[in-house]
Structure formats: structure tokens, C-alpha cells
PDB file of C-alpha atoms and ligand atoms in Angstrom:
ATOM      1  CA  MET A1221      13.293 -55.814 -74.998  1.00 51.00           C
ATOM      2  CA  TYR A1222      14.887 -52.410 -74.575  1.00 52.00           C
ATOM      3  CA  MET A1223      13.139 -50.070 -72.154  1.00 58.00           C
ATOM      4  CA  THR A1224      13.749 -46.361 -71.902  1.00 59.00           C
ATOM      5  CA  SER A1225      13.439 -44.799 -68.457  1.00 61.00           C
ATOM      6  CA  LYS A1226      10.065 -43.385 -69.529  1.00 66.00           C
ATOM      7  CA  ASP A1227       8.686 -46.883 -69.898  1.00 89.00           C
ATOM      8  CA  VAL A1228       9.752 -47.875 -66.401  1.00 94.00           C
ATOM      9  CA  ILE A1229       7.498 -47.009 -63.502  1.00 95.00           C
ATOM     10  CA  PHE A1230       9.395 -48.779 -60.710  1.00 97.00           C
ATOM     11  CA  ASN A1231      13.044 -49.685 -60.802  1.00 97.00           C
ATOM     12  CA  VAL A1232      13.803 -52.167 -58.042  1.00 98.00           C
ATOM     13  CA  ASP A1233      17.489 -52.585 -57.346  1.00 97.00           C
ATOM     14  CA  LYS A1234      18.994 -55.111 -54.895  1.00 98.00           C
ATOM     15  CA  LEU A1235      16.064 -54.919 -52.530  1.00 98.00           C
ATOM     16  CA  ASN A1236      16.527 -56.860 -49.287  1.00 98.00           C
ATOM     17  CA  LEU A1237      14.084 -56.899 -46.408  1.00 98.00           C
ATOM     18  CA  TRP A1238      14.172 -58.485 -42.954  1.00 98.00           C
ATOM     19  CA  TYR A1239      11.407 -58.887 -40.370  1.00 98.00           C
ATOM     20  CA  GLY A1240      13.635 -59.117 -37.308  1.00 97.00           C
ATOM     21  CA  THR A1241      16.090 -61.811 -38.346  1.00 97.00           C
ATOM     22  CA  ASN A1242      13.794 -63.422 -40.941  1.00 98.00           C
ATOM     23  CA  GLN A1243      14.798 -62.298 -44.423  1.00 98.00           C
ATOM     24  CA  ALA A1244      11.614 -61.992 -46.506  1.00 98.00           C
ATOM     25  CA  LEU A1245      13.022 -60.391 -49.671  1.00 98.00           C
ATOM     26  CA  LYS A1246      16.414 -61.275 -51.121  1.00 98.00           C
ATOM     27  CA  ASP A1247      18.278 -59.164 -53.626  1.00 98.00           C
ATOM     28  CA  ILE A1248      15.245 -58.380 -55.764  1.00 98.00           C
ATOM     29  CA  CYS A1249      16.140 -56.579 -59.000  1.00 97.00           C
ATOM     30  CA  PHE A1250      13.682 -55.781 -61.758  1.00 94.00           C
ATOM     31  CA  LYS A1251      11.985 -53.050 -63.668  1.00 96.00           C
ATOM     32  CA  ILE A1252       8.221 -52.683 -63.686  1.00 95.00           C
ATOM     33  CA  GLU A1253       6.952 -51.324 -66.955  1.00 92.00           C
ATOM     34  CA  ALA A1254       4.549 -48.442 -67.338  1.00 92.00           C
ATOM     35  CA  ASN A1255       0.961 -48.869 -68.555  1.00 89.00           C
ATOM     36  CA  LYS A1256       0.982 -52.592 -68.130  1.00 93.00           C
ATOM     37  CA  VAL A1257      -0.548 -55.029 -65.740  1.00 96.00           C
ATOM     38  CA  THR A1258       2.234 -56.799 -63.875  1.00 97.00           C
ATOM     39  CA  SER A1259       1.324 -59.795 -61.791  1.00 98.00           C
ATOM     40  CA  ILE A1260       3.360 -61.273 -58.991  1.00 98.00           C
ATOM     41  CA  ILE A1261       2.842 -64.971 -58.405  1.00 97.00           C
ATOM     42  CA  GLY A1262       4.376 -67.526 -56.077  1.00 95.00           C
ATOM     43  CA  PRO A1263       3.500 -69.821 -53.186  1.00 94.00           C
ATOM     44  CA  SER A1264       2.276 -68.537 -49.860  1.00 93.00           C
ATOM     45  CA  GLY A1265       4.989 -66.906 -47.765  1.00 95.00           C
ATOM     46  CA  CYS A1266       7.318 -66.113 -50.689  1.00 96.00           C
ATOM     47  CA  GLY A1267       7.210 -62.356 -50.069  1.00 97.00           C
ATOM     48  CA  LYS A1268       4.560 -61.115 -52.531  1.00 96.00           C
ATOM     49  CA  SER A1269       2.542 -59.042 -50.055  1.00 96.00           C
ATOM     50  CA  THR A1270       5.691 -57.757 -48.426  1.00 97.00           C
ATOM     51  CA  PHE A1271       6.928 -56.537 -51.775  1.00 97.00           C
ATOM     52  CA  LEU A1272       3.648 -54.726 -52.458  1.00 96.00           C
ATOM     53  CA  LYS A1273       3.734 -53.122 -49.018  1.00 96.00           C
ATOM     54  CA  VAL A1274       7.223 -51.839 -49.722  1.00 97.00           C
ATOM     55  CA  LEU A1275       6.109 -50.350 -53.040  1.00 97.00           C
ATOM     56  CA  ASN A1276       3.672 -47.953 -51.366  1.00 93.00           C
ATOM     57  CA  ARG A1277       5.644 -47.766 -48.120  1.00 95.00           C
ATOM     58  CA  MET A1278       2.904 -49.296 -46.006  1.00 94.00           C
ATOM     59  CA  ILE A1279       5.794 -51.388 -44.690  1.00 95.00           C
ATOM     60  CA  ASP A1280       6.808 -48.340 -42.641  1.00 93.00           C
ATOM     61  CA  ILE A1281       4.100 -49.136 -40.113  1.00 94.00           C
ATOM     62  CA  VAL A1282       5.397 -52.663 -39.437  1.00 96.00           C
ATOM     63  CA  PRO A1283       7.820 -52.697 -36.484  1.00 96.00           C
ATOM     64  CA  ASP A1284      11.311 -54.186 -36.591  1.00 97.00           C
ATOM     65  CA  VAL A1285      11.729 -54.143 -40.362  1.00 98.00           C
ATOM     66  CA  LYS A1286      15.075 -53.506 -42.003  1.00 97.00           C
ATOM     67  CA  ILE A1287      15.347 -52.679 -45.682  1.00 97.00           C
ATOM     68  CA  ASP A1288      18.291 -52.110 -47.926  1.00 96.00           C
ATOM     69  CA  GLY A1289      18.590 -51.557 -51.632  1.00 97.00           C
ATOM     70  CA  LYS A1290      16.719 -49.100 -53.748  1.00 96.00           C
ATOM     71  CA  ILE A1291      13.346 -48.592 -55.395  1.00 97.00           C
ATOM     72  CA  GLU A1292      12.851 -45.721 -57.783  1.00 97.00           C
ATOM     73  CA  PHE A1293       9.390 -44.517 -58.723  1.00 96.00           C
ATOM     74  CA  LYS A1294       9.675 -42.579 -61.979  1.00 94.00           C
ATOM     75  CA  GLY A1295      13.368 -42.061 -61.277  1.00 93.00           C
ATOM     76  CA  LYS A1296      12.989 -40.937 -57.651  1.00 94.00           C
ATOM     77  CA  ASN A1297      14.095 -42.981 -54.645  1.00 96.00           C
ATOM     78  CA  ILE A1298      10.942 -43.883 -52.685  1.00 97.00           C
ATOM     79  CA  PHE A1299      12.935 -44.255 -49.442  1.00 95.00           C
ATOM     80  CA  SER A1300      14.209 -40.684 -49.623  1.00 95.00           C
ATOM     81  CA  ASP A1301      13.294 -38.290 -46.797  1.00 92.00           C
ATOM     82  CA  LYS A1302      12.100 -35.891 -49.475  1.00 93.00           C
ATOM     83  CA  ILE A1303       9.114 -38.094 -50.336  1.00 93.00           C
ATOM     84  CA  ASN A1304       5.857 -36.771 -48.865  1.00 93.00           C
ATOM     85  CA  LEU A1305       4.322 -40.045 -47.702  1.00 92.00           C
ATOM     86  CA  ILE A1306       0.716 -38.874 -47.808  1.00 89.00           C
ATOM     87  CA  ASP A1307       1.062 -37.677 -51.393  1.00 90.00           C
ATOM     88  CA  TYR A1308       3.014 -40.773 -52.332  1.00 94.00           C
ATOM     89  CA  ARG A1309       0.427 -43.203 -50.954  1.00 92.00           C
ATOM     90  CA  THR A1310      -2.295 -41.216 -52.697  1.00 90.00           C
ATOM     91  CA  ASN A1311      -0.458 -41.604 -55.956  1.00 94.00           C
ATOM     92  CA  VAL A1312       0.290 -45.280 -55.411  1.00 96.00           C
ATOM     93  CA  GLY A1313      -3.109 -46.568 -54.281  1.00 93.00           C
ATOM     94  CA  MET A1314      -3.758 -49.960 -52.771  1.00 93.00           C
ATOM     95  CA  VAL A1315      -6.674 -52.377 -52.950  1.00 93.00           C
ATOM     96  CA  PHE A1316      -6.691 -55.178 -50.384  1.00 91.00           C
ATOM     97  CA  GLN A1317      -7.618 -58.828 -50.324  1.00 89.00           C
ATOM     98  CA  LYS A1318     -10.852 -58.412 -48.417  1.00 89.00           C
ATOM     99  CA  PRO A1319     -13.176 -55.618 -49.497  1.00 91.00           C
ATOM    100  CA  ASN A1320     -12.970 -53.115 -46.651  1.00 92.00           C
ATOM    101  CA  PRO A1321     -15.523 -50.350 -47.226  1.00 95.00           C
ATOM    102  CA  PHE A1322     -15.914 -47.855 -44.402  1.00 95.00           C
ATOM    103  CA  PRO A1323     -19.213 -48.050 -42.461  1.00 96.00           C
ATOM    104  CA  LYS A1324     -20.468 -45.047 -44.390  1.00 97.00           C
ATOM    105  CA  SER A1325     -22.612 -44.471 -47.457  1.00 98.00           C
ATOM    106  CA  ILE A1326     -21.446 -45.500 -50.926  1.00 98.00           C
ATOM    107  CA  PHE A1327     -20.977 -41.813 -51.765  1.00 98.00           C
ATOM    108  CA  GLU A1328     -19.031 -41.044 -48.593  1.00 98.00           C
ATOM    109  CA  ASN A1329     -16.752 -44.025 -49.158  1.00 97.00           C
ATOM    110  CA  VAL A1330     -15.678 -42.689 -52.534  1.00 98.00           C
ATOM    111  CA  VAL A1331     -15.234 -39.042 -51.527  1.00 98.00           C
ATOM    112  CA  TYR A1332     -13.548 -39.824 -48.205  1.00 96.00           C
ATOM    113  CA  ALA A1333      -9.981 -39.119 -49.328  1.00 93.00           C
ATOM    114  CA  PRO A1334     -10.815 -36.077 -51.495  1.00 95.00           C
ATOM    115  CA  LYS A1335     -12.624 -34.585 -48.473  1.00 96.00           C
ATOM    116  CA  ILE A1336      -9.620 -35.221 -46.240  1.00 92.00           C
ATOM    117  CA  HIS A1337      -7.542 -33.454 -48.850  1.00 91.00           C
ATOM    118  CA  GLY A1338      -9.734 -30.394 -48.445  1.00 94.00           C
ATOM    119  CA  ILE A1339     -12.240 -30.646 -51.289  1.00 95.00           C
ATOM    120  CA  LYS A1340     -15.538 -29.313 -49.901  1.00 96.00           C
ATOM    121  CA  ASP A1341     -17.471 -28.219 -52.962  1.00 97.00           C
ATOM    122  CA  LYS A1342     -20.555 -30.481 -53.240  1.00 96.00           C
ATOM    123  CA  LYS A1343     -20.670 -30.347 -57.043  1.00 97.00           C
ATOM    124  CA  LYS A1344     -16.992 -31.254 -57.310  1.00 97.00           C
ATOM    125  CA  LEU A1345     -17.411 -34.133 -54.846  1.00 98.00           C
ATOM    126  CA  GLY A1346     -20.409 -35.352 -56.840  1.00 98.00           C
ATOM    127  CA  GLU A1347     -18.317 -35.317 -60.018  1.00 98.00           C
ATOM    128  CA  ILE A1348     -15.494 -37.227 -58.339  1.00 97.00           C
ATOM    129  CA  ALA A1349     -17.953 -39.863 -57.060  1.00 98.00           C
ATOM    130  CA  GLU A1350     -19.539 -40.302 -60.481  1.00 97.00           C
ATOM    131  CA  ARG A1351     -16.231 -40.483 -62.349  1.00 96.00           C
ATOM    132  CA  SER A1352     -14.693 -42.936 -59.881  1.00 96.00           C
ATOM    133  CA  LEU A1353     -17.727 -45.194 -59.726  1.00 96.00           C
ATOM    134  CA  LYS A1354     -17.965 -45.211 -63.521  1.00 94.00           C
ATOM    135  CA  GLN A1355     -14.286 -46.086 -63.826  1.00 92.00           C
ATOM    136  CA  ALA A1356     -14.793 -48.872 -61.311  1.00 93.00           C
ATOM    137  CA  ALA A1357     -17.732 -50.192 -63.406  1.00 91.00           C
ATOM    138  CA  LEU A1358     -20.099 -49.790 -60.468  1.00 95.00           C
ATOM    139  CA  TRP A1359     -22.014 -46.617 -61.329  1.00 96.00           C
ATOM    140  CA  ASP A1360     -24.974 -48.241 -63.060  1.00 95.00           C
ATOM    141  CA  GLU A1361     -25.528 -50.569 -60.139  1.00 96.00           C
ATOM    142  CA  VAL A1362     -25.421 -47.904 -57.429  1.00 97.00           C
ATOM    143  CA  LYS A1363     -26.363 -44.562 -58.946  1.00 97.00           C
ATOM    144  CA  ASP A1364     -29.834 -44.656 -57.412  1.00 98.00           C
ATOM    145  CA  ARG A1365     -28.647 -45.687 -53.959  1.00 97.00           C
ATOM    146  CA  LEU A1366     -25.555 -43.593 -53.346  1.00 98.00           C
ATOM    147  CA  HIS A1367     -26.657 -42.777 -49.819  1.00 97.00           C
ATOM    148  CA  GLU A1368     -27.105 -46.372 -48.746  1.00 98.00           C
ATOM    149  CA  SER A1369     -24.372 -47.999 -46.699  1.00 97.00           C
ATOM    150  CA  GLY A1370     -21.350 -49.361 -48.569  1.00 97.00           C
ATOM    151  CA  MET A1371     -21.738 -52.431 -46.390  1.00 96.00           C
ATOM    152  CA  SER A1372     -25.117 -53.188 -48.023  1.00 96.00           C
ATOM    153  CA  LEU A1373     -23.411 -54.088 -51.310  1.00 96.00           C
ATOM    154  CA  SER A1374     -22.424 -57.621 -52.345  1.00 95.00           C
ATOM    155  CA  GLY A1375     -18.796 -58.675 -51.827  1.00 93.00           C
ATOM    156  CA  GLY A1376     -17.942 -58.088 -55.478  1.00 93.00           C
ATOM    157  CA  GLN A1377     -19.612 -54.688 -55.470  1.00 95.00           C
ATOM    158  CA  GLN A1378     -17.786 -53.793 -52.257  1.00 96.00           C
ATOM    159  CA  GLN A1379     -14.470 -54.605 -53.892  1.00 93.00           C
ATOM    160  CA  ARG A1380     -15.328 -52.389 -56.874  1.00 95.00           C
ATOM    161  CA  LEU A1381     -16.318 -49.687 -54.364  1.00 96.00           C
ATOM    162  CA  CYS A1382     -12.859 -49.996 -52.810  1.00 95.00           C
ATOM    163  CA  ILE A1383     -11.345 -49.665 -56.271  1.00 94.00           C
ATOM    164  CA  ALA A1384     -13.506 -46.545 -56.844  1.00 96.00           C
ATOM    165  CA  ARG A1385     -12.253 -45.199 -53.522  1.00 95.00           C
ATOM    166  CA  ALA A1386      -8.655 -45.646 -54.683  1.00 94.00           C
ATOM    167  CA  LEU A1387      -9.456 -44.048 -58.060  1.00 95.00           C
ATOM    168  CA  ALA A1388     -11.069 -40.973 -56.442  1.00 96.00           C
ATOM    169  CA  MET A1389      -7.628 -39.508 -55.812  1.00 93.00           C
ATOM    170  CA  GLU A1390      -6.526 -40.117 -59.408  1.00 93.00           C
ATOM    171  CA  PRO A1391      -3.488 -42.203 -58.546  1.00 96.00           C
ATOM    172  CA  GLU A1392      -0.934 -43.188 -61.156  1.00 96.00           C
ATOM    173  CA  VAL A1393      -0.406 -46.682 -59.777  1.00 96.00           C
ATOM    174  CA  ILE A1394      -2.861 -49.180 -58.360  1.00 96.00           C
ATOM    175  CA  LEU A1395      -1.490 -52.025 -56.266  1.00 97.00           C
ATOM    176  CA  MET A1396      -3.820 -54.950 -55.714  1.00 96.00           C
ATOM    177  CA  ASP A1397      -3.174 -57.634 -53.123  1.00 95.00           C
ATOM    178  CA  GLU A1398      -5.167 -60.762 -54.030  1.00 94.00           C
ATOM    179  CA  PRO A1399      -8.148 -58.541 -54.897  1.00 93.00           C
ATOM    180  CA  THR A1400     -10.498 -61.370 -55.823  1.00 92.00           C
ATOM    181  CA  SER A1401      -9.613 -64.057 -53.322  1.00 90.00           C
ATOM    182  CA  ALA A1402     -12.726 -63.322 -51.251  1.00 87.00           C
ATOM    183  CA  LEU A1403     -15.050 -63.100 -54.280  1.00 88.00           C
ATOM    184  CA  ASP A1404     -17.294 -65.536 -56.134  1.00 89.00           C
ATOM    185  CA  PRO A1405     -16.401 -66.473 -59.757  1.00 91.00           C
ATOM    186  CA  ILE A1406     -18.755 -63.945 -61.399  1.00 90.00           C
ATOM    187  CA  SER A1407     -17.549 -61.049 -59.256  1.00 89.00           C
ATOM    188  CA  THR A1408     -13.991 -62.205 -59.916  1.00 92.00           C
ATOM    189  CA  LEU A1409     -14.544 -61.977 -63.664  1.00 92.00           C
ATOM    190  CA  LYS A1410     -15.992 -58.485 -63.291  1.00 89.00           C
ATOM    191  CA  VAL A1411     -12.991 -57.300 -61.325  1.00 91.00           C
ATOM    192  CA  GLU A1412     -10.656 -58.914 -63.868  1.00 94.00           C
ATOM    193  CA  GLU A1413     -12.441 -57.145 -66.737  1.00 93.00           C
ATOM    194  CA  LEU A1414     -12.137 -53.938 -64.789  1.00 93.00           C
ATOM    195  CA  ILE A1415      -8.391 -54.426 -64.309  1.00 94.00           C
ATOM    196  CA  ARG A1416      -8.033 -54.721 -68.060  1.00 93.00           C
ATOM    197  CA  GLU A1417      -9.996 -51.506 -68.608  1.00 91.00           C
ATOM    198  CA  LEU A1418      -8.084 -49.570 -65.959  1.00 93.00           C
ATOM    199  CA  GLN A1419      -4.800 -50.564 -67.498  1.00 91.00           C
ATOM    200  CA  GLU A1420      -5.203 -47.900 -70.175  1.00 89.00           C
ATOM    201  CA  LYS A1421      -4.937 -45.134 -67.605  1.00 92.00           C
ATOM    202  CA  TYR A1422      -3.090 -46.650 -64.678  1.00 94.00           C
ATOM    203  CA  HIS A1423      -0.042 -48.755 -63.942  1.00 95.00           C
ATOM    204  CA  ILE A1424      -1.306 -51.861 -62.193  1.00 96.00           C
ATOM    205  CA  ILE A1425       0.551 -54.396 -60.085  1.00 97.00           C
ATOM    206  CA  ILE A1426      -1.427 -57.347 -58.824  1.00 97.00           C
ATOM    207  CA  VAL A1427      -0.419 -60.041 -56.375  1.00 97.00           C
ATOM    208  CA  THR A1428      -2.270 -63.266 -56.946  1.00 94.00           C
ATOM    209  CA  HIS A1429      -1.844 -66.896 -56.016  1.00 87.00           C
ATOM    210  CA  ASN A1430      -4.268 -67.751 -58.808  1.00 91.00           C
ATOM    211  CA  MET A1431      -2.158 -68.539 -61.849  1.00 92.00           C
ATOM    212  CA  GLN A1432      -5.108 -68.546 -64.235  1.00 92.00           C
ATOM    213  CA  GLN A1433      -5.861 -65.042 -63.076  1.00 95.00           C
ATOM    214  CA  ALA A1434      -2.301 -63.892 -63.718  1.00 96.00           C
ATOM    215  CA  ALA A1435      -2.508 -65.457 -67.179  1.00 95.00           C
ATOM    216  CA  ARG A1436      -5.847 -63.729 -67.886  1.00 95.00           C
ATOM    217  CA  VAL A1437      -5.142 -60.218 -66.675  1.00 96.00           C
ATOM    218  CA  SER A1438      -1.443 -59.459 -66.882  1.00 97.00           C
ATOM    219  CA  ASP A1439       1.091 -58.515 -69.514  1.00 96.00           C
ATOM    220  CA  SER A1440       4.122 -59.315 -67.393  1.00 97.00           C
ATOM    221  CA  THR A1441       4.490 -61.897 -64.668  1.00 97.00           C
ATOM    222  CA  ALA A1442       7.080 -62.095 -61.920  1.00 97.00           C
ATOM    223  CA  PHE A1443       7.557 -65.395 -60.096  1.00 97.00           C
ATOM    224  CA  PHE A1444       8.735 -65.145 -56.480  1.00 97.00           C
ATOM    225  CA  LEU A1445      10.005 -68.081 -54.437  1.00 97.00           C
ATOM    226  CA  ASN A1446      11.371 -67.970 -50.876  1.00 97.00           C
ATOM    227  CA  GLY A1447      11.859 -64.211 -51.050  1.00 98.00           C
ATOM    228  CA  GLU A1448      13.709 -64.318 -54.358  1.00 98.00           C
ATOM    229  CA  LEU A1449      12.613 -63.194 -57.777  1.00 98.00           C
ATOM    230  CA  VAL A1450      13.114 -66.325 -59.845  1.00 98.00           C
ATOM    231  CA  GLU A1451      11.976 -64.938 -63.162  1.00 97.00           C
ATOM    232  CA  ILE A1452      10.080 -62.087 -64.789  1.00 97.00           C
ATOM    233  CA  GLY A1453       8.902 -61.950 -68.356  1.00 96.00           C
ATOM    234  CA  GLU A1454       5.953 -61.611 -70.640  1.00 97.00           C
ATOM    235  CA  THR A1455       3.031 -63.469 -69.118  1.00 97.00           C
ATOM    236  CA  GLU A1456       2.596 -65.709 -72.127  1.00 97.00           C
ATOM    237  CA  THR A1457       6.245 -66.724 -72.049  1.00 97.00           C
ATOM    238  CA  ILE A1458       6.232 -67.368 -68.308  1.00 97.00           C
ATOM    239  CA  PHE A1459       3.236 -69.675 -68.673  1.00 96.00           C
ATOM    240  CA  THR A1460       4.347 -71.476 -71.822  1.00 95.00           C
ATOM    241  CA  LYS A1461       8.159 -71.384 -72.005  1.00 96.00           C
ATOM    242  CA  PRO A1462       9.597 -70.269 -68.671  1.00 96.00           C
ATOM    243  CA  ALA A1463      13.373 -70.000 -68.607  1.00 96.00           C
ATOM    244  CA  ASN A1464      13.781 -71.387 -65.109  1.00 97.00           C
ATOM    245  CA  GLN A1465      13.020 -74.954 -64.040  1.00 96.00           C
ATOM    246  CA  LYS A1466      11.582 -73.715 -60.727  1.00 96.00           C
ATOM    247  CA  THR A1467       9.056 -71.568 -62.584  1.00 96.00           C
ATOM    248  CA  GLU A1468       8.124 -74.532 -64.742  1.00 96.00           C
ATOM    249  CA  ASP A1469       7.664 -76.731 -61.659  1.00 95.00           C
ATOM    250  CA  TYR A1470       5.425 -74.120 -60.051  1.00 95.00           C
ATOM    251  CA  ILE A1471       3.206 -73.362 -63.020  1.00 93.00           C
ATOM    252  CA  THR A1472       2.742 -77.046 -63.773  1.00 91.00           C
ATOM    253  CA  GLY A1473       1.599 -77.585 -60.212  1.00 87.00           C
ATOM    254  CA  ARG A1474       4.538 -79.608 -58.958  1.00 82.00           C
ATOM    255  CA  PHE A1475       4.597 -77.565 -55.762  1.00 74.00           C
ATOM    256  CA  GLY A1476       2.890 -74.613 -54.084  1.00 65.00           C
TER     257      GLY A1476
HETATM  258  P1  ADP B2230       3.123 -63.886 -49.420  1.00 75.82           P
HETATM  259  O1  ADP B2230       2.397 -62.625 -49.659  1.00 75.82           O
HETATM  260  O2  ADP B2230       3.868 -64.385 -50.626  1.00 75.82           O
HETATM  261  O3  ADP B2230       2.253 -64.976 -48.836  1.00 75.82           O
HETATM  262  P2  ADP B2230       4.416 -62.465 -47.243  1.00 75.82           P
HETATM  263  O4  ADP B2230       5.049 -61.285 -47.853  1.00 75.82           O
HETATM  264  O5  ADP B2230       3.119 -62.276 -46.522  1.00 75.82           O
HETATM  265  O6  ADP B2230       4.286 -63.618 -48.339  1.00 75.82           O
HETATM  266  O7  ADP B2230       5.429 -63.135 -46.216  1.00 75.82           O
HETATM  267  C1  ADP B2230       6.812 -63.348 -46.520  1.00 75.82           C
HETATM  268  C2  ADP B2230       7.543 -63.784 -45.240  1.00 75.82           C
HETATM  269  O8  ADP B2230       7.559 -62.699 -44.320  1.00 75.82           O
HETATM  270  C3  ADP B2230       6.908 -64.930 -44.495  1.00 75.82           C
HETATM  271  O9  ADP B2230       7.927 -65.708 -43.939  1.00 75.82           O
HETATM  272  C4  ADP B2230       6.091 -64.260 -43.408  1.00 75.82           C
HETATM  273  O10 ADP B2230       5.946 -65.087 -42.282  1.00 75.82           O
HETATM  274  C5  ADP B2230       6.941 -63.052 -43.088  1.00 75.82           C
HETATM  275  N1  ADP B2230       6.114 -61.891 -42.639  1.00 75.82           N
HETATM  276  C6  ADP B2230       5.131 -61.289 -43.333  1.00 75.82           C
HETATM  277  N2  ADP B2230       4.590 -60.263 -42.644  1.00 75.82           N
HETATM  278  C7  ADP B2230       5.261 -60.218 -41.459  1.00 75.82           C
HETATM  279  C8  ADP B2230       5.186 -59.374 -40.296  1.00 75.82           C
HETATM  280  N3  ADP B2230       4.321 -58.365 -40.213  1.00 75.82           N
HETATM  281  N4  ADP B2230       6.042 -59.644 -39.285  1.00 75.82           N
HETATM  282  C9  ADP B2230       6.936 -60.651 -39.360  1.00 75.82           C
HETATM  283  N5  ADP B2230       7.063 -61.475 -40.419  1.00 75.82           N
HETATM  284  C10 ADP B2230       6.239 -61.271 -41.450  1.00 75.82           C
END
């Protein structure tokens, strides 16, 4: 399929990464399409989380990392000195494996970043909280208890709170690292439904070791193995007619 540059949100070109002498990403090249859910699958240790950390430059805080190659976000090199990291990480939000609400109220969790960015107006903060919690499909469950602790919510609700917290800053991209691995099946389904809804407004990249989840929520799937990108394609194709034997072996459960 032909993609114009407008349809490409990240262009990853010959990306290599080493932790000390251990090479974790090897010559990764691919384009991540806009307004789609892209999932990254592969066995443990194949470099999925590392790749996500590079995408929002969280990798910068890990010592002794060497990177070469290029990643462009909407045509701009994300490793350039000209990138303002705070703005960039706001625009490319991240949701982690374990729900990690702050020990603050539900309301304060959501408006934390907007407040840090200088928004003080109570009405405006209230609007941001309502919009974000609605987008995260949590509003109805918490609207009468906004001043209770975020920690008082169930695990699934906490994860949707963390998604609301990321949405408060109106990012363009949401990166999710195994966002449901700590959740029960019902909460997992809720988060998966939410991912599908958010896709209309955001570019979403999700790392998952759960292949059924990748098949349910994503449009494109990338299969990583030993730090290499083996194959990327439409999710349906990857799960029914993969081009590479290694992909076939993985999705049919022969290893991993
Ligand atoms: P995955 O998310 O697919 O399980 P990771 O990206 O976590 O894989 O890990 C890829 C490789 O990089 C592994 O060999 C892992 O041990 C190594 N690695 C990950 N994080 C670090 C780190 N902070 N320091 C050193 N090595 C790391």
C-alpha cells in the first residue's frame, strides 16, 4: 500500500540500540501509520519495551545506552537537539504495564500535568478532568467521587485513570506498554474497547505479548524477534497469512 508522508506518524530508519555491549534493537526500519492502532508483538526480551521507550525518548534516562539510526515524528528527527523533550513527551504520552496512579485524588491525578504546565483556572481544570475522564470511559464511574484517592479504584479503573491522565494533555500519540497485563479479563475488555474508541483521535502503539489482544485491537502488527523486526503488515494478514516462517511459528505457538 502506498503511504504519503501525511499518513506516516513515525518513520523508523535503521534503528540500532545497545545497552552496554548488548544489542537490543537491530536495524529496525518501518513506518508507523497515522490514525491506526499498531501493535508490537514478540517473545519476552525481543526489544518491544525498548522500542517504545525510544519512541518517546524515555530511553534517555537509562545509562550506558547507545543509539544510531533515525526516527522521524511527523517528518522531524526525534533525536535532534531542537526537540523540546518536555513538550515531546507530552505529545507522545505513555501508559505503563502496571496502573501507577499518584497517591492523590482522582481529580488531582488527571489535572496533574496541566497544572504543572501552568493551568490554574479551576473551571478550566474541571473541564479538562471531565473531558479526559469521559474519553477514558471512566467518568460515569467516578464523577461523584472525584476527590477520593485514585488508589481507591479497582485495577482496571486505575488503568483507565492513567489513560485519562495521559489524555489530559491532549497528546497526538499514545504509547501503551502491556497496558492490560495486570488486569482481570473484564477490565481488559474495557481497556481494549477504549483503545478502539481512542483510535479515532489518537495514534496508538501498543506493546503486547497477548496475541489475541493484538488481533482484537490493532490494524497493523509488527513482529519483533531477538531485537529484529521480522515482519509488519495488516493485523489480519499477520495472523492468517504471515510472509515469514518465523512469524508463522510464533503465532501458531511453536515458540515464545
Ligand atoms: P521486551 O519488552 O520484548 O520483553 P526489552 O526491550 O525489555 O524486551 O528487552 C530487550 C533486551 O534489552 C533484553 O535483552 C533485556 O535484557 C535488555 N534490556 C532491557 N532493558 C535494559 C536495561 N535497562 N539495561 C540493560 N539491558 C536492558
